[in-house]
Short mmCIF file of C-alpha atoms in Angstrom, two decimals:
data_model
loop_
_atom_site.label_atom_id
_atom_site.label_comp_id
_atom_site.label_asym_id
_atom_site.label_seq_id
_atom_site.Cartn_x
_atom_site.Cartn_y
_atom_site.Cartn_z
CA MET A 1 49.97 -11.39 41.75
CA PRO A 2 50.93 -13.52 44.94
CA PRO A 3 54.99 -13.56 45.25
CA LEU A 4 57.06 -16.06 43.36
CA GLU A 5 57.87 -18.39 46.05
CA LYS A 6 54.00 -19.44 46.57
CA ARG A 7 53.09 -19.71 43.30
CA GLN A 8 51.92 -23.03 41.97
CA PRO A 9 54.49 -24.80 40.32
CA ASN A 10 54.65 -25.67 36.63
CA SER A 11 53.22 -22.12 35.77
CA PRO A 12 54.85 -20.93 32.55
CA LEU A 13 56.06 -17.32 32.87
CA ALA A 14 56.26 -13.88 30.51
CA VAL A 15 58.89 -11.49 30.36
CA VAL A 16 56.87 -8.23 30.08
CA GLU A 17 58.17 -4.73 30.00
CA HIS A 18 56.60 -1.73 31.14
CA SER A 19 57.94 2.03 31.97
CA HIS A 20 57.40 3.64 35.46
CA GLY A 21 54.84 6.00 36.28
CA SER A 22 53.03 4.41 33.15
CA SER A 23 50.35 2.29 33.08
CA HIS A 24 50.82 0.28 29.43
CA HIS A 25 52.71 -3.13 29.63
CA HIS A 26 53.14 -4.19 26.74
CA ILE A 27 55.26 -8.54 26.24
CA VAL A 28 59.33 -7.90 25.68
CA SER A 29 59.47 -11.68 24.69
CA ASP A 30 57.18 -14.58 24.77
CA PRO A 31 59.65 -17.68 26.14
CA ALA A 32 57.83 -20.25 24.29
CA SER A 33 59.02 -18.22 21.11
CA GLU A 34 63.27 -18.13 22.09
CA ILE A 35 63.16 -21.54 23.39
CA ALA A 36 64.30 -24.31 20.41
CA ASP A 37 63.40 -28.60 21.42
CA PRO A 38 66.90 -29.35 21.57
CA LEU A 39 66.45 -33.19 20.44
CA GLU A 40 65.39 -31.43 16.94
CA PRO A 41 68.40 -30.91 14.45
CA CYS A 42 69.02 -27.90 12.88
CA ALA A 43 68.46 -27.33 9.16
CA SER A 44 71.78 -25.54 8.81
CA ALA A 45 74.37 -23.81 10.72
CA LYS A 46 72.71 -20.84 10.57
CA THR A 47 69.58 -21.82 12.26
CA ALA A 48 71.19 -23.28 15.25
CA LYS A 49 73.62 -19.97 16.26
CA ALA A 50 70.15 -18.67 16.44
CA ALA A 51 68.43 -21.66 18.26
CA ARG A 52 71.82 -21.69 20.91
CA SER A 53 71.51 -17.78 21.26
CA ALA A 54 67.79 -17.83 22.00
CA THR A 55 68.32 -20.42 24.66
CA HIS A 56 71.51 -18.87 26.16
CA ARG A 57 69.22 -15.71 26.52
CA LEU A 58 66.43 -17.07 28.33
CA ARG A 59 68.73 -18.90 30.55
CA SER A 60 70.64 -15.40 31.58
CA ARG A 61 67.14 -13.87 32.46
CA ARG A 62 66.07 -16.79 34.88
CA ARG A 63 69.05 -16.22 36.23
CA ALA A 64 68.08 -12.41 36.19
CA LEU A 65 65.18 -13.79 38.29
CA PRO A 66 63.99 -14.70 41.59
CA SER A 67 64.90 -18.37 42.70
CA ALA A 68 61.69 -20.29 42.34
CA GLU A 69 61.31 -23.68 44.40
CA GLY A 70 63.23 -26.72 43.32
CA ALA A 71 64.99 -27.41 40.48
CA GLY A 72 61.70 -29.74 39.69
CA ASP A 73 59.76 -26.75 38.41
CA GLY A 74 62.45 -25.29 36.10
CA GLU A 75 62.05 -27.85 34.34
CA ALA A 76 58.38 -28.36 34.12
CA LEU A 77 58.48 -25.02 32.67
CA ASP A 78 61.20 -25.70 30.57
CA SER A 79 59.05 -29.07 28.39
CA ARG A 80 55.56 -26.63 28.48
CA LEU A 81 57.42 -23.95 27.42
CA ARG A 82 59.28 -26.41 24.38
CA SER A 83 56.00 -28.11 24.60
CA ARG A 84 54.71 -24.70 23.19
CA SER A 85 57.13 -23.71 20.96
CA ASN A 86 56.56 -27.15 18.45
CA SER A 87 53.19 -26.24 18.80
CA SER A 88 52.61 -22.53 17.39
CA SER A 89 55.72 -24.21 14.60
CA SER A 90 53.26 -26.06 12.75
CA THR A 91 50.88 -22.05 12.17
CA ASP A 92 54.29 -20.18 11.54
CA LYS A 93 54.39 -20.74 8.06
CA LYS A 94 50.24 -19.71 8.16
CA SER A 95 51.31 -16.87 10.10
CA LYS A 96 53.41 -15.48 7.62
CA ARG A 97 50.72 -15.84 5.04
CA ALA A 98 48.62 -14.06 7.50
CA SER A 99 50.65 -11.12 8.63
CA LYS A 100 51.57 -10.36 5.16
CA LYS A 101 48.03 -9.57 4.18
CA ASN A 102 47.64 -7.57 7.92
CA ILE A 103 45.06 -9.94 9.07
CA ILE A 104 43.23 -11.39 12.34
CA PHE A 105 41.01 -14.04 11.92
CA ASN A 106 38.27 -14.67 13.23
CA THR A 107 37.94 -18.51 13.26
CA ARG A 108 40.39 -21.27 13.49
CA ASN A 109 38.14 -23.01 10.45
CA PRO A 110 40.60 -23.37 8.32
CA VAL A 111 38.72 -23.59 5.21
CA ILE A 112 37.64 -20.22 6.00
CA ILE A 113 41.00 -19.28 6.55
CA TRP A 114 42.32 -20.85 3.21
CA LEU A 115 39.39 -18.78 1.41
CA ALA A 116 41.06 -15.94 3.21
CA ASN A 117 44.09 -16.03 2.16
CA ASN A 118 42.81 -16.59 -1.29
CA GLU A 119 39.93 -14.61 -1.52
CA LEU A 120 40.64 -12.24 -4.49
CA HIS A 121 42.56 -14.39 -6.61
CA LEU A 122 39.32 -17.13 -6.96
CA SER A 123 37.05 -14.28 -7.09
CA LEU A 124 39.17 -12.81 -9.83
CA ALA A 125 39.22 -16.84 -11.46
CA LEU A 126 35.25 -16.87 -11.10
CA LEU A 127 34.05 -13.61 -12.70
CA ALA A 128 37.08 -14.06 -15.03
CA VAL A 129 35.51 -17.45 -16.20
CA VAL A 130 31.65 -16.37 -15.95
CA HIS A 131 32.52 -12.86 -18.27
CA GLY A 132 35.51 -14.88 -21.00
CA CYS A 133 32.73 -17.42 -21.57
CA TYR A 134 30.09 -14.67 -22.57
CA TRP A 135 32.80 -12.96 -24.47
CA ALA A 136 33.66 -16.19 -25.76
CA GLY A 137 29.47 -16.38 -27.26
CA TYR A 138 28.09 -18.35 -24.19
CA GLN A 139 24.85 -17.41 -23.59
CA TRP A 140 24.62 -19.09 -19.91
CA PRO A 141 26.79 -16.03 -18.24
CA LEU A 142 23.76 -13.82 -19.15
CA LEU A 143 21.78 -15.01 -15.94
CA TRP A 144 24.55 -14.53 -13.40
CA ILE A 145 25.82 -10.70 -15.13
CA GLN A 146 22.32 -9.15 -16.20
CA MET A 147 18.36 -9.47 -14.65
CA GLN A 148 16.01 -11.57 -15.14
CA HIS A 149 12.31 -11.82 -14.99
CA LYS A 150 11.37 -9.54 -17.49
CA ALA A 151 8.03 -8.78 -16.48
CA PRO A 152 5.35 -8.36 -19.46
CA THR A 153 2.59 -5.75 -19.63
CA ALA A 154 -1.13 -6.88 -19.27
CA ASP A 155 -1.41 -5.41 -22.85
CA ASN A 156 -0.05 -6.86 -25.88
CA GLY A 157 3.03 -8.25 -23.56
CA VAL A 158 5.27 -6.60 -24.52
CA THR A 159 7.21 -4.27 -21.97
CA ASP A 160 7.82 -1.01 -22.90
CA SER A 161 11.40 0.84 -22.95
CA HIS A 162 11.24 3.59 -20.21
CA ASP A 163 8.54 2.07 -17.77
CA VAL A 164 10.69 -2.03 -17.77
CA ARG A 165 9.38 -4.11 -14.56
CA TYR A 166 10.56 -6.78 -13.10
CA VAL A 167 9.09 -9.63 -11.13
CA ARG A 168 11.41 -12.12 -9.16
CA GLY A 169 12.45 -15.59 -10.12
CA ILE A 170 14.52 -18.35 -9.80
CA HIS A 171 17.32 -16.64 -11.95
CA ASP A 172 17.91 -13.80 -8.59
CA ILE A 173 20.20 -16.72 -6.96
CA LYS A 174 22.55 -16.41 -9.82
CA PHE A 175 22.81 -12.29 -9.41
CA ILE A 176 22.58 -12.85 -5.37
CA ALA A 177 25.77 -15.62 -5.75
CA TYR A 178 28.01 -13.54 -9.23
CA TRP A 179 27.40 -10.43 -6.83
CA ILE A 180 28.77 -12.29 -3.62
CA VAL A 181 31.99 -13.18 -5.11
CA GLN A 182 32.06 -9.54 -7.00
CA ILE A 183 31.51 -7.75 -2.96
CA ILE A 184 34.13 -9.85 -2.21
CA ALA A 185 36.64 -9.43 -4.80
CA MET A 186 35.94 -5.37 -4.22
CA ARG A 187 36.66 -5.75 -0.68
CA SER A 188 39.62 -7.82 -0.62
CA LEU A 189 41.90 -5.56 -3.21
CA CYS A 190 40.57 -2.38 -1.16
CA LEU A 191 41.44 -3.72 2.35
CA HIS A 192 44.91 -5.31 1.37
CA HIS A 193 46.07 -3.44 -1.82
CA ILE A 194 44.22 0.29 -2.37
CA MET A 195 43.55 1.30 1.18
CA PRO A 196 47.15 0.61 2.62
CA VAL A 197 48.90 3.29 0.21
CA VAL A 198 45.28 5.46 1.50
CA ALA A 199 46.27 5.00 5.06
CA ARG A 200 50.55 5.76 4.36
CA ILE A 201 49.84 8.44 2.56
CA ILE A 202 48.04 10.28 5.33
CA SER A 203 49.88 9.14 8.21
CA VAL A 204 47.91 6.71 9.75
CA LYS A 205 50.24 4.73 11.95
CA GLY A 206 50.10 1.34 13.24
CA ALA A 207 49.30 -2.08 11.28
CA ARG A 208 46.22 -2.20 13.75
CA GLU A 209 45.20 1.46 12.34
CA THR A 210 45.58 0.74 9.06
CA ARG A 211 43.53 -2.54 8.86
CA ARG A 212 40.52 -1.19 10.89
CA PHE A 213 41.14 2.43 8.58
CA SER A 214 40.82 0.28 5.04
CA GLU A 215 37.66 -1.57 6.81
CA MET A 216 35.78 1.03 7.42
CA ALA A 217 36.67 2.60 4.41
CA TRP A 218 35.26 0.27 2.28
CA THR A 219 31.83 0.07 4.73
CA LEU A 220 32.34 3.67 4.00
CA LEU A 221 32.59 3.59 0.01
CA TYR A 222 29.81 0.64 -0.35
CA ILE A 223 27.22 2.56 2.01
CA THR A 224 27.36 5.70 0.34
CA THR A 225 27.36 4.10 -3.18
CA THR A 226 24.29 2.16 -2.40
CA TRP A 227 22.76 4.66 -0.42
CA THR A 228 22.30 7.04 -3.02
CA ILE A 229 21.44 4.78 -5.94
CA GLY A 230 18.80 3.11 -3.46
CA PHE A 231 17.89 7.11 -1.86
CA ARG A 232 17.11 7.81 -6.00
CA VAL A 233 15.03 4.96 -6.16
CA TRP A 234 12.83 6.07 -2.96
CA GLN A 235 12.52 9.31 -4.27
CA SER A 236 11.26 8.31 -7.47
CA SER A 237 8.92 5.84 -6.28
CA PRO A 238 5.31 6.33 -5.21
CA TYR A 239 5.70 5.76 -1.35
CA TYR A 240 8.76 8.59 -1.29
CA MET A 241 8.06 9.54 2.58
CA ASN A 242 4.52 7.76 2.40
CA THR A 243 4.24 4.96 4.32
CA ALA A 244 0.58 4.33 3.33
CA SER A 245 2.06 3.12 0.07
CA PHE A 246 3.91 0.60 1.79
CA TYR A 247 0.41 -1.29 1.82
CA ALA A 248 -1.90 0.28 -1.21
CA ASN A 249 -2.47 -2.01 -3.95
CA TYR A 250 -0.49 -5.21 -2.61
CA PRO A 251 -0.20 -6.99 -4.68
CA ASP A 252 -0.41 -6.41 -7.64
CA ASP A 253 1.56 -2.88 -7.80
CA HIS A 254 4.03 -4.57 -6.03
CA MET A 255 5.18 -7.80 -7.83
CA ARG A 256 6.10 -5.24 -10.98
CA MET A 257 9.54 -4.02 -9.03
CA PRO A 258 11.27 -1.32 -11.78
CA TYR A 259 14.62 -1.97 -12.99
CA GLY A 260 16.36 0.10 -9.95
CA LEU A 261 14.43 -1.63 -7.02
CA LYS A 262 15.21 -4.93 -7.66
CA TRP A 263 19.14 -4.37 -8.17
CA TYR A 264 18.94 -2.51 -5.29
CA TYR A 265 17.46 -5.39 -3.22
CA LEU A 266 19.85 -8.13 -4.83
CA VAL A 267 22.73 -6.43 -4.07
CA GLN A 268 21.82 -5.76 -0.44
CA ALA A 269 21.24 -9.23 -0.24
CA ALA A 270 24.83 -10.05 -1.60
CA PHE A 271 26.27 -7.93 0.89
CA TRP A 272 24.08 -9.04 4.00
CA LEU A 273 25.18 -12.77 2.75
CA SER A 274 29.02 -12.13 2.58
CA ASN A 275 29.24 -10.30 5.47
CA MET A 276 28.34 -14.20 7.35
CA TYR A 277 31.50 -14.62 5.65
CA THR A 278 33.75 -11.64 6.46
CA ILE A 279 32.90 -11.01 9.61
CA HIS A 280 34.91 -14.42 10.08
CA VAL A 281 37.90 -13.52 8.73
CA GLU A 282 37.85 -9.83 10.36
CA GLU A 283 39.17 -8.71 13.96
CA ARG A 284 36.70 -10.15 16.82
CA ARG A 285 34.91 -7.12 18.43
CA LYS A 286 33.12 -7.15 21.64
CA ASP A 287 29.88 -7.40 20.03
CA HIS A 288 30.34 -10.15 18.02
CA PHE A 289 26.94 -12.63 18.52
CA GLU A 290 24.82 -9.53 18.22
CA MET A 291 26.40 -8.35 15.15
CA MET A 292 26.22 -12.26 14.56
CA THR A 293 22.65 -12.06 15.14
CA HIS A 294 22.47 -8.43 13.60
CA HIS A 295 23.63 -9.86 10.59
CA ALA A 296 21.59 -13.26 10.47
CA VAL A 297 18.17 -11.52 11.73
CA THR A 298 18.55 -8.83 8.58
CA ILE A 299 19.67 -11.29 6.05
CA ALA A 300 16.01 -13.04 6.79
CA LEU A 301 14.25 -9.56 6.67
CA VAL A 302 15.44 -9.18 3.64
CA LEU A 303 14.75 -12.33 1.50
CA SER A 304 11.73 -12.98 2.91
CA SER A 305 9.95 -9.65 2.46
CA TYR A 306 11.74 -9.81 -0.99
CA HIS A 307 9.56 -13.19 -1.47
CA PHE A 308 6.69 -11.96 -0.02
CA HIS A 309 6.49 -9.08 -2.59
CA PHE A 310 6.59 -6.96 0.70
CA THR A 311 10.06 -5.02 -0.97
CA ARG A 312 8.13 -1.58 -0.73
CA PHE A 313 8.58 -1.34 3.22
CA GLY A 314 12.03 -3.47 3.18
CA HIS A 315 12.97 -1.00 0.68
CA ALA A 316 12.39 1.80 3.20
CA PHE A 317 13.95 0.43 6.05
CA MET A 318 17.46 -0.45 5.11
CA LEU A 319 17.69 2.95 3.62
CA VAL A 320 16.80 4.27 7.67
CA MET A 321 18.79 1.77 8.87
CA ASP A 322 21.94 2.34 6.76
CA PHE A 323 21.95 6.21 7.05
CA PRO A 324 23.09 6.78 10.74
CA ASP A 325 26.07 3.87 9.30
CA ILE A 326 27.96 6.64 6.75
CA PHE A 327 28.55 9.09 10.14
CA LEU A 328 30.12 6.38 12.02
CA THR A 329 32.66 5.10 9.50
CA CYS A 330 33.23 8.89 9.19
CA ALA A 331 34.16 9.37 12.51
CA LYS A 332 36.47 6.01 13.59
CA MET A 333 38.24 7.04 10.02
CA PHE A 334 39.26 10.26 11.53
CA ARG A 335 40.28 8.58 14.57
CA TYR A 336 42.43 6.53 12.87
CA ILE A 337 43.84 9.19 10.90
CA GLY A 338 44.72 10.99 14.48
CA SER A 339 42.15 13.41 13.90
CA GLU A 340 40.63 14.91 17.51
CA ILE A 341 38.50 17.63 16.44
CA MET A 342 36.30 14.91 13.20
CA PRO A 343 35.70 12.15 15.29
CA ASN A 344 33.90 13.66 18.20
CA ILE A 345 31.34 15.94 15.50
CA PHE A 346 30.82 12.99 13.76
CA PHE A 347 30.63 10.99 16.61
CA ALA A 348 27.45 13.82 17.52
CA ILE A 349 25.99 13.49 14.09
CA PHE A 350 25.74 9.55 14.46
CA THR A 351 24.11 9.71 17.45
CA VAL A 352 21.49 12.15 16.75
CA SER A 353 20.59 10.58 13.42
CA TRP A 354 20.86 6.56 15.37
CA ILE A 355 17.74 8.08 17.38
CA ALA A 356 16.38 9.19 14.53
CA THR A 357 16.53 6.35 12.38
CA LYS A 358 16.69 3.31 13.87
CA HIS A 359 14.44 4.26 16.87
CA TYR A 360 11.99 6.70 15.71
CA LEU A 361 11.18 5.97 12.39
CA CYS A 362 12.27 2.44 12.41
CA LEU A 363 9.63 1.81 15.20
CA LYS A 364 6.98 4.09 13.44
CA MET A 365 7.05 1.57 10.61
CA MET A 366 6.67 -1.10 12.56
CA ILE A 367 3.75 -0.12 14.29
CA SER A 368 2.18 0.78 10.62
CA ILE A 369 2.05 -2.50 9.81
CA TRP A 370 -0.61 -3.48 12.16
CA THR A 371 -2.74 0.23 12.32
CA GLN A 372 -2.07 0.87 7.56
CA GLY A 373 -1.87 -2.62 6.79
CA PRO A 374 -5.01 -4.50 8.09
CA THR A 375 -6.92 -1.20 6.56
CA LEU A 376 -5.11 -0.57 3.45
CA VAL A 377 -5.09 -5.01 2.54
CA PRO A 378 -8.78 -5.58 1.79
CA HIS A 379 -9.89 -9.13 3.30
CA GLU A 380 -10.46 -10.67 -0.37
CA LYS A 381 -6.83 -9.87 -1.62
CA ARG A 382 -5.28 -11.48 1.89
CA PHE A 383 -3.37 -14.98 2.25
CA PRO A 384 -4.86 -17.56 1.22
CA HIS A 385 -7.06 -15.68 -1.11
CA TYR A 386 -5.78 -14.06 -3.40
CA PRO A 387 -3.15 -15.36 -6.14
CA ASN A 388 0.74 -14.00 -5.15
CA SER A 389 -0.56 -12.45 -1.58
CA TYR A 390 0.99 -13.13 1.16
CA ALA A 391 -0.83 -10.64 3.47
CA SER A 392 -1.98 -12.20 6.51
CA TYR A 393 -1.31 -11.93 10.06
CA PRO A 394 0.72 -15.20 10.68
CA ILE A 395 3.32 -13.85 7.76
CA ALA A 396 3.01 -10.01 9.21
CA SER A 397 3.52 -11.97 13.00
CA VAL A 398 6.42 -13.19 11.84
CA LEU A 399 8.42 -10.70 9.90
CA TRP A 400 7.62 -7.87 13.29
CA ALA A 401 9.34 -11.11 15.36
CA PHE A 402 12.96 -10.43 13.35
CA LEU A 403 11.57 -6.86 13.80
CA PHE A 404 11.53 -6.54 16.86
CA VAL A 405 14.75 -9.03 17.96
CA LEU A 406 16.46 -6.28 15.10
CA GLN A 407 15.50 -3.39 17.54
CA LEU A 408 16.45 -5.27 20.70
CA VAL A 409 20.03 -5.22 19.13
CA LEU A 410 19.87 -2.20 18.37
CA ILE A 411 18.38 -0.90 21.80
CA TYR A 412 21.55 -3.03 23.98
CA TRP A 413 23.62 -0.99 20.76
CA PHE A 414 22.59 2.33 21.82
CA VAL A 415 22.69 1.84 25.60
CA LEU A 416 26.70 1.80 24.87
CA ILE A 417 26.76 5.04 23.02
CA LEU A 418 25.22 6.71 26.05
CA LYS A 419 28.44 5.42 28.16
CA VAL A 420 30.31 6.19 25.48
CA ILE A 421 28.61 10.08 25.76
CA GLN A 422 28.99 9.81 29.45
CA ARG A 423 32.54 9.58 29.36
CA VAL A 424 33.08 11.96 26.71
CA LEU A 425 30.72 14.84 28.74
CA ILE A 426 31.43 13.37 32.55
CA LYS A 427 34.78 13.14 32.06
CA GLY A 428 35.88 14.49 28.32
CA GLU A 429 37.25 11.38 27.58
CA GLU A 430 37.39 10.64 23.18
CA ALA A 431 33.95 9.53 21.16
CA ASN A 432 35.27 6.45 20.84
CA ASP A 433 32.44 4.12 20.05
CA ASN A 434 33.07 0.72 21.96
CA ARG A 435 29.89 -1.27 19.72
CA SER A 436 32.45 -2.67 17.68
CA ASP A 437 36.40 -2.17 19.04
CA ASN A 438 38.47 -5.34 19.19
CA GLU A 439 38.28 -7.00 22.25
CA ASP A 440 42.36 -6.54 22.99
CA GLU A 441 42.52 -3.24 23.80
CA GLY A 442 46.47 -3.62 24.43
CA GLU A 443 47.84 -4.99 21.03
CA SER A 444 50.78 -3.09 19.94
CA GLU A 445 50.27 -0.42 17.05
CA ASP A 446 53.21 -2.22 15.14
CA SER A 447 51.96 -5.91 15.50
CA SER A 448 51.01 -7.92 12.66
CA VAL A 449 50.16 -11.24 13.93
CA SER A 450 48.45 -14.88 13.15
CA PRO A 451 45.45 -15.68 14.98
CA ASP A 452 47.55 -18.02 17.00
CA MET A 453 50.26 -15.93 18.55
CA ALA A 454 47.40 -12.86 19.19
CA SER A 455 45.83 -15.05 21.24
CA ASP A 456 48.88 -15.91 23.38
CA GLU A 457 49.61 -12.77 23.52
CA LYS A 458 46.13 -11.25 24.69
CA THR A 459 46.55 -14.05 27.74
CA PHE A 460 50.11 -12.83 28.60
CA ALA A 461 49.31 -9.36 27.97
CA SER A 462 46.71 -8.98 30.31
CA ALA A 463 47.64 -11.40 33.04
CA PRO A 464 48.21 -9.40 36.41
CA SER A 465 51.52 -8.33 36.64
CA ILE A 466 53.87 -6.48 39.64
CA SER A 467 55.29 -3.27 39.14
CA ASN A 468 59.30 -3.29 39.56
CA LYS A 469 60.79 0.52 40.03
CA SER A 470 63.94 -0.52 40.12
CA SER A 471 63.98 -2.07 36.91
CA SER A 472 61.95 -2.64 33.35
CA SER A 473 60.66 -6.07 33.68
CA THR A 474 58.50 -7.60 35.67
CA LEU A 475 56.62 -11.01 35.50
CA ALA A 476 53.13 -12.45 34.25
CA SER A 477 51.23 -15.05 35.67
CA GLN A 478 49.65 -17.55 32.24
#
């Protein structure tokens, strides 16, 4: 960082505190937040007194600093700081509402921010309307709440109560929409009301740790529940541990799905569609672009495989993909709790399961599309010669392309995992997964700020600084 007399004029300054012998710095105060516009009348005597006090503190700090080039720089700095303060004051109310819920948004879209601040009330209101109309005797809510499109038997058109089968239909969209609202409501209730209480009970320290612990707890709760249900359905299916059954008797046996398989598929579709919203109301990660690509490809695979009657392949593929995430969320939760041993144990299990499932088993299933699919699906049952059949090389190529893109994202994440393992084995550091950590590693543990103020703090905190052995404060250039 150049000396003060060699800096460019009109560069705003921030006061940063550091500890002697330590590389960690944090913002003591942002001058923009301490200055008030003298031309704007104060709303009360208390506000005026606070403004005068803040201005006096700021001037005292400036007098203690080395002089800059000319007095004009100070006037320009005052103008810049007042402009910065006025621009941030318009978001104070929004910042307070966000900080109450311990949220750091990943977007500046006012619609998404408004939805995030009211997501629990809106989702509960929609669910109350649907269930209230059902209890009042209306029949239309059943199209949203219950599974539709039962498949009649081939003999007499009557379904067997012990073997009810379902086919896909237009009302599945309503069932997915209902579960999107329900998942958002459960997530909001878990993140902002239940898990923060649990975090305080088990002594999770800091606002950021509480926020991340709650997010991981919700992810663990959802994955373990749906994975257990999906695994039970897979165990009772004819394609359990048998990739040849992914393609045998296609499409006749694949069109008629048991209740558990269709429920699992539609709920998973609702979950991934809701993630396209939640990724914008969570703290931004380093791998935001890769995560968005992963979500988009996963949604495309789930919906296309459901439409093309490739639900057996998709069911097994989702189980394989979700299994390692159980151990990753456990490792992160123990890390936020403060444990030193359990995160390393779960991270080791996660790494082994990642290689076995997301690379070995997934690649094996991808290869089976070209090795087993053409031989088990006869030509007369392929698209477009057979009704309800979508088995063709163009459609299979499109699905395989989605799987290939997903595998590229997984390989990128696996490279980051190897870097974590290298740090642990060579440098002896803690096993911190850097695939989805937030971009701001220097955020204060006790901070709970709006996205605008968090962005400002990142700008100042990431700037270079000069340590002074005889002082506890330094200057950081914007």
